[in-house]
Amino acid sequence: SYELTQPPSVSVSPGQTARITCSGDALPRQYGYWYQQKPGQAPVLVIYKNSERPSGIPERFSGSSSGTTVTLTISGVQAEDEADYYCQSADGSGSWVFGGGTSLTVL
Amino acid sequence: EVQLLESGGGLVKPGGSLRLSCAASGFNFITYSMTWVRQAPGKGLEWVSFISSRSTQIYYADSVKGRFTISRDNAKNSLYLQMNSLRAEDTAVYYCARGHCTGGTCYSGVDYWGQGTLVTVSS
């Protein structure tokens, strides 16, 4: 079955830049989505269609795509950004998939 | 304001059945695809099932295929998940989510999530 691969954890100091990658064979042909989930809360969409930012999401969140990898970048990380981040995409035949999630720690 | 309110979760024995509901409001339900996503305790997100706006396209994860049935009632702005032959590994919070649709096109992602309903399968 199709898989998306993310690093389990990323740590950064406040004000630094955090980059979270997500790799999958179908990503050159399928859009990537990114969701933020804080403990005890439902996920929130932070990036759609690889690089678009929903209204209400801070400008420090951005997304990019290159080949089989999509990347979520958080510039000037703040303490409130500490959360789990999940990428999500599709395999082109109807099935969707989530990455395993990345725990972002703000040191 | 988009609102998605799940209900129907609870404790069920292995082999049992449960029907989840999701009441949608604040948007034109009939024009959006909908999805169920689950999260086992302490684990990551797992896609469960997708249904297009008029139920013409329906997809399931391999882990639930043949046991779960997704459906919707556009007249009632409601989404459902009928879960049969439940197993311990189906224990999770089940989220209802709205498909990301713009300009008449729906993409393979979601833009709003409900708060979830907990399903526990245990004897």
Short mmCIF file of C-alpha atoms in Angstrom, two decimals:
data_model
loop_
_atom_site.label_atom_id
_atom_site.label_comp_id
_atom_site.label_asym_id
_atom_site.label_seq_id
_atom_site.Cartn_x
_atom_site.Cartn_y
_atom_site.Cartn_z
CA SER A 1 0.00 0.00 0.00
CA TYR A 2 1.01 3.60 -0.60
CA GLU A 3 2.95 5.33 2.17
CA LEU A 4 4.04 8.85 3.06
CA THR A 5 7.23 9.14 5.12
CA GLN A 6 7.83 11.90 7.66
CA PRO A 7 10.54 12.26 10.33
CA PRO A 8 9.14 11.32 13.75
CA SER A 9 10.41 14.47 15.40
CA VAL A 10 11.91 17.89 14.72
CA SER A 11 13.27 20.28 17.34
CA VAL A 12 14.01 23.98 16.94
CA SER A 13 14.61 26.98 19.15
CA PRO A 14 12.14 29.87 19.16
CA GLY A 15 12.66 32.20 16.22
CA GLN A 16 14.41 29.57 14.13
CA THR A 17 13.06 27.87 11.02
CA ALA A 18 11.54 24.40 11.17
CA ARG A 19 11.30 22.23 8.09
CA ILE A 20 9.26 19.04 8.02
CA THR A 21 9.51 16.79 4.98
CA CYS A 22 7.09 14.25 3.59
CA SER A 23 8.09 11.76 0.90
CA GLY A 24 5.91 9.64 -1.35
CA ASP A 25 6.09 8.23 -4.86
CA ALA A 26 2.82 9.81 -6.00
CA LEU A 27 3.58 13.32 -4.76
CA PRO A 28 4.75 14.51 -8.21
CA ARG A 29 1.19 13.83 -9.41
CA GLN A 30 -0.92 14.35 -6.29
CA TYR A 31 -1.25 17.41 -4.05
CA GLY A 32 0.06 17.38 -0.51
CA TYR A 33 -1.86 18.72 2.48
CA TRP A 34 -0.53 19.57 5.95
CA TYR A 35 -2.44 19.48 9.24
CA GLN A 36 -1.46 20.68 12.69
CA GLN A 37 -2.76 18.84 15.74
CA LYS A 38 -2.31 19.97 19.31
CA PRO A 39 -2.95 17.61 22.25
CA GLY A 40 -6.61 16.86 22.81
CA GLN A 41 -7.69 18.85 19.77
CA ALA A 42 -8.88 18.07 16.27
CA PRO A 43 -6.43 18.62 13.40
CA VAL A 44 -6.33 21.98 11.63
CA LEU A 45 -5.45 22.51 7.96
CA VAL A 46 -2.33 24.69 7.61
CA ILE A 47 -1.29 24.09 3.98
CA TYR A 48 -3.31 22.81 1.01
CA LYS A 49 -2.37 21.93 -2.57
CA ASN A 50 1.34 21.77 -1.64
CA SER A 51 1.85 25.47 -0.98
CA GLU A 52 -1.42 27.34 -0.43
CA ARG A 53 -2.19 28.76 3.00
CA PRO A 54 -5.79 28.93 4.29
CA SER A 55 -7.09 32.21 5.61
CA GLY A 56 -6.34 32.62 9.29
CA ILE A 57 -3.10 30.62 9.18
CA PRO A 58 -0.07 32.79 10.03
CA GLU A 59 2.26 33.76 7.17
CA ARG A 60 5.16 31.98 8.88
CA PHE A 61 3.64 28.71 7.63
CA SER A 62 4.57 27.85 4.05
CA GLY A 63 4.74 24.79 1.86
CA SER A 64 6.74 23.65 -1.13
CA SER A 65 7.09 20.68 -3.41
CA SER A 66 9.98 19.12 -5.27
CA GLY A 67 9.79 15.75 -6.95
CA THR A 68 8.62 13.09 -4.50
CA THR A 69 8.87 15.39 -1.46
CA VAL A 70 6.65 18.09 -0.02
CA THR A 71 7.96 20.30 2.75
CA LEU A 72 6.26 22.31 5.48
CA THR A 73 8.34 25.29 6.60
CA ILE A 74 7.63 27.30 9.72
CA SER A 75 9.69 30.48 9.79
CA GLY A 76 10.28 32.23 13.10
CA VAL A 77 8.88 29.35 15.13
CA GLN A 78 6.87 30.33 18.18
CA ALA A 79 6.13 28.30 21.29
CA GLU A 80 2.50 27.97 20.18
CA ASP A 81 3.63 26.06 17.09
CA GLU A 82 4.61 23.06 19.19
CA ALA A 83 2.31 20.30 17.91
CA ASP A 84 2.11 17.20 15.76
CA TYR A 85 2.13 17.80 12.02
CA TYR A 86 0.73 15.37 9.46
CA CYS A 87 1.08 15.36 5.70
CA GLN A 88 -1.67 13.77 3.62
CA SER A 89 -2.12 12.93 -0.02
CA ALA A 90 -3.71 10.37 -2.33
CA ASP A 91 -2.52 7.49 -4.49
CA GLY A 92 -4.52 8.49 -7.57
CA SER A 93 -6.89 5.52 -7.41
CA GLY A 94 -9.19 6.80 -4.69
CA SER A 95 -7.24 5.94 -1.55
CA TRP A 96 -5.92 8.66 0.72
CA VAL A 97 -2.99 8.34 3.07
CA PHE A 98 -1.50 10.23 6.00
CA GLY A 99 2.12 10.37 6.93
CA GLY A 100 3.07 8.99 10.31
CA GLY A 101 3.24 12.46 11.83
CA THR A 102 6.06 14.68 13.05
CA SER A 103 6.25 15.98 16.60
CA LEU A 104 7.59 19.54 16.56
CA THR A 105 9.31 20.54 19.78
CA VAL A 106 10.12 24.18 20.47
CA LEU A 107 13.14 24.14 22.76
CA GLU B 1 -19.30 29.16 10.44
CA VAL B 2 -18.58 25.61 9.37
CA GLN B 3 -19.57 23.10 12.04
CA LEU B 4 -19.25 19.32 12.03
CA LEU B 5 -20.68 17.45 15.00
CA GLU B 6 -20.06 13.74 15.33
CA SER B 7 -22.16 11.42 17.46
CA GLY B 8 -22.79 7.73 18.00
CA GLY B 9 -19.53 6.65 19.55
CA GLY B 10 -19.33 4.43 22.59
CA LEU B 11 -18.28 1.07 23.98
CA VAL B 12 -19.05 -2.00 21.88
CA LYS B 13 -17.99 -5.64 22.10
CA PRO B 14 -15.81 -7.27 19.45
CA GLY B 15 -17.97 -8.38 16.55
CA GLY B 16 -20.57 -5.74 17.31
CA SER B 17 -21.86 -2.82 15.26
CA LEU B 18 -22.09 0.92 15.66
CA ARG B 19 -23.37 3.75 13.48
CA LEU B 20 -21.65 7.12 13.59
CA SER B 21 -23.34 10.30 12.46
CA CYS B 22 -21.98 13.71 11.53
CA ALA B 23 -24.28 16.72 11.45
CA ALA B 24 -22.99 19.47 9.17
CA SER B 25 -23.93 23.14 9.23
CA GLY B 26 -22.67 26.51 8.04
CA PHE B 27 -22.04 25.50 4.43
CA ASN B 28 -23.79 24.07 1.38
CA PHE B 29 -23.39 20.40 2.29
CA ILE B 30 -24.54 19.02 -1.07
CA THR B 31 -21.56 20.59 -2.88
CA TYR B 32 -18.83 19.04 -0.73
CA SER B 33 -17.25 15.63 -0.52
CA MET B 34 -16.86 14.22 2.99
CA THR B 35 -14.38 11.95 4.70
CA TRP B 36 -13.98 9.90 7.88
CA VAL B 37 -10.57 9.83 9.56
CA ARG B 38 -9.70 7.98 12.75
CA GLN B 39 -6.97 8.17 15.36
CA ALA B 40 -6.19 5.31 17.72
CA PRO B 41 -5.10 6.32 21.24
CA GLY B 42 -1.60 7.77 21.11
CA LYS B 43 -1.28 7.06 17.37
CA GLY B 44 -1.37 9.00 14.13
CA LEU B 45 -4.20 9.85 11.77
CA GLU B 46 -5.63 7.13 9.54
CA TRP B 47 -7.90 7.78 6.58
CA VAL B 48 -11.03 5.57 6.73
CA SER B 49 -13.43 6.45 3.94
CA PHE B 50 -14.44 9.06 1.33
CA ILE B 51 -17.77 9.91 -0.26
CA SER B 52 -18.32 12.39 -3.08
CA SER B 53 -20.96 15.11 -2.93
CA ARG B 54 -23.68 13.01 -4.58
CA SER B 55 -22.40 9.61 -3.39
CA THR B 56 -21.24 8.59 -6.87
CA GLN B 57 -17.70 7.92 -5.67
CA ILE B 58 -17.03 5.95 -2.47
CA TYR B 59 -13.67 4.65 -1.28
CA TYR B 60 -12.47 2.75 1.78
CA ALA B 61 -9.18 1.99 3.45
CA ASP B 62 -8.21 -1.67 3.11
CA SER B 63 -8.41 -2.02 6.90
CA VAL B 64 -12.18 -1.38 6.93
CA LYS B 65 -13.27 -2.53 3.47
CA GLY B 66 -16.18 -4.96 3.65
CA ARG B 67 -16.97 -4.03 7.26
CA PHE B 68 -17.69 -0.28 7.16
CA THR B 69 -20.18 1.58 4.97
CA ILE B 70 -20.13 5.33 4.40
CA SER B 71 -23.29 7.16 3.36
CA ARG B 72 -24.80 10.63 3.40
CA ASP B 73 -28.22 12.25 3.38
CA ASN B 74 -27.93 15.60 1.64
CA ALA B 75 -31.49 16.53 2.61
CA LYS B 76 -30.48 16.22 6.27
CA ASN B 77 -26.94 17.64 5.91
CA SER B 78 -25.66 14.46 7.49
CA LEU B 79 -22.84 11.97 7.00
CA TYR B 80 -22.83 8.43 8.38
CA LEU B 81 -20.46 5.55 9.01
CA GLN B 82 -21.97 2.13 9.62
CA MET B 83 -19.37 -0.04 11.33
CA ASN B 84 -19.90 -3.81 11.50
CA SER B 85 -17.75 -6.71 12.70
CA LEU B 86 -15.83 -4.35 14.94
CA ARG B 87 -12.39 -5.33 16.19
CA ALA B 88 -10.22 -4.12 19.04
CA GLU B 89 -7.98 -2.38 16.49
CA ASP B 90 -10.93 -0.20 15.42
CA THR B 91 -10.74 1.58 18.79
CA ALA B 92 -10.13 5.23 17.95
CA VAL B 93 -11.48 8.73 17.86
CA TYR B 94 -13.42 9.05 14.61
CA TYR B 95 -13.39 12.43 12.90
CA CYS B 96 -15.78 13.68 10.25
CA ALA B 97 -14.07 16.10 7.84
CA ARG B 98 -15.21 18.28 4.97
CA GLY B 99 -13.54 17.78 1.63
CA HIS B 100 -11.46 20.61 0.20
CA CYS B 101 -13.60 21.80 -2.70
CA THR B 102 -13.27 25.07 -4.60
CA GLY B 103 -14.76 26.29 -7.85
CA GLY B 104 -16.70 23.09 -8.33
CA THR B 105 -13.62 20.87 -8.00
CA CYS B 106 -12.97 18.66 -4.99
CA TYR B 107 -9.39 17.75 -4.15
CA SER B 108 -7.91 14.91 -2.15
CA GLY B 109 -7.75 16.75 1.14
CA VAL B 110 -9.97 18.21 3.85
CA ASP B 111 -10.36 21.71 5.17
CA TYR B 112 -12.56 21.42 8.28
CA TRP B 113 -12.70 18.77 10.98
CA GLY B 114 -15.22 17.89 13.64
CA GLN B 115 -14.16 17.32 17.25
CA GLY B 116 -14.45 13.56 16.95
CA THR B 117 -16.32 10.76 18.68
CA LEU B 118 -14.62 7.94 20.58
CA VAL B 119 -15.29 4.34 19.64
CA THR B 120 -14.01 1.69 22.05
CA VAL B 121 -14.14 -1.97 21.06
CA SER B 122 -13.61 -4.16 24.10
CA SER B 123 -15.14 -7.12 25.85
#
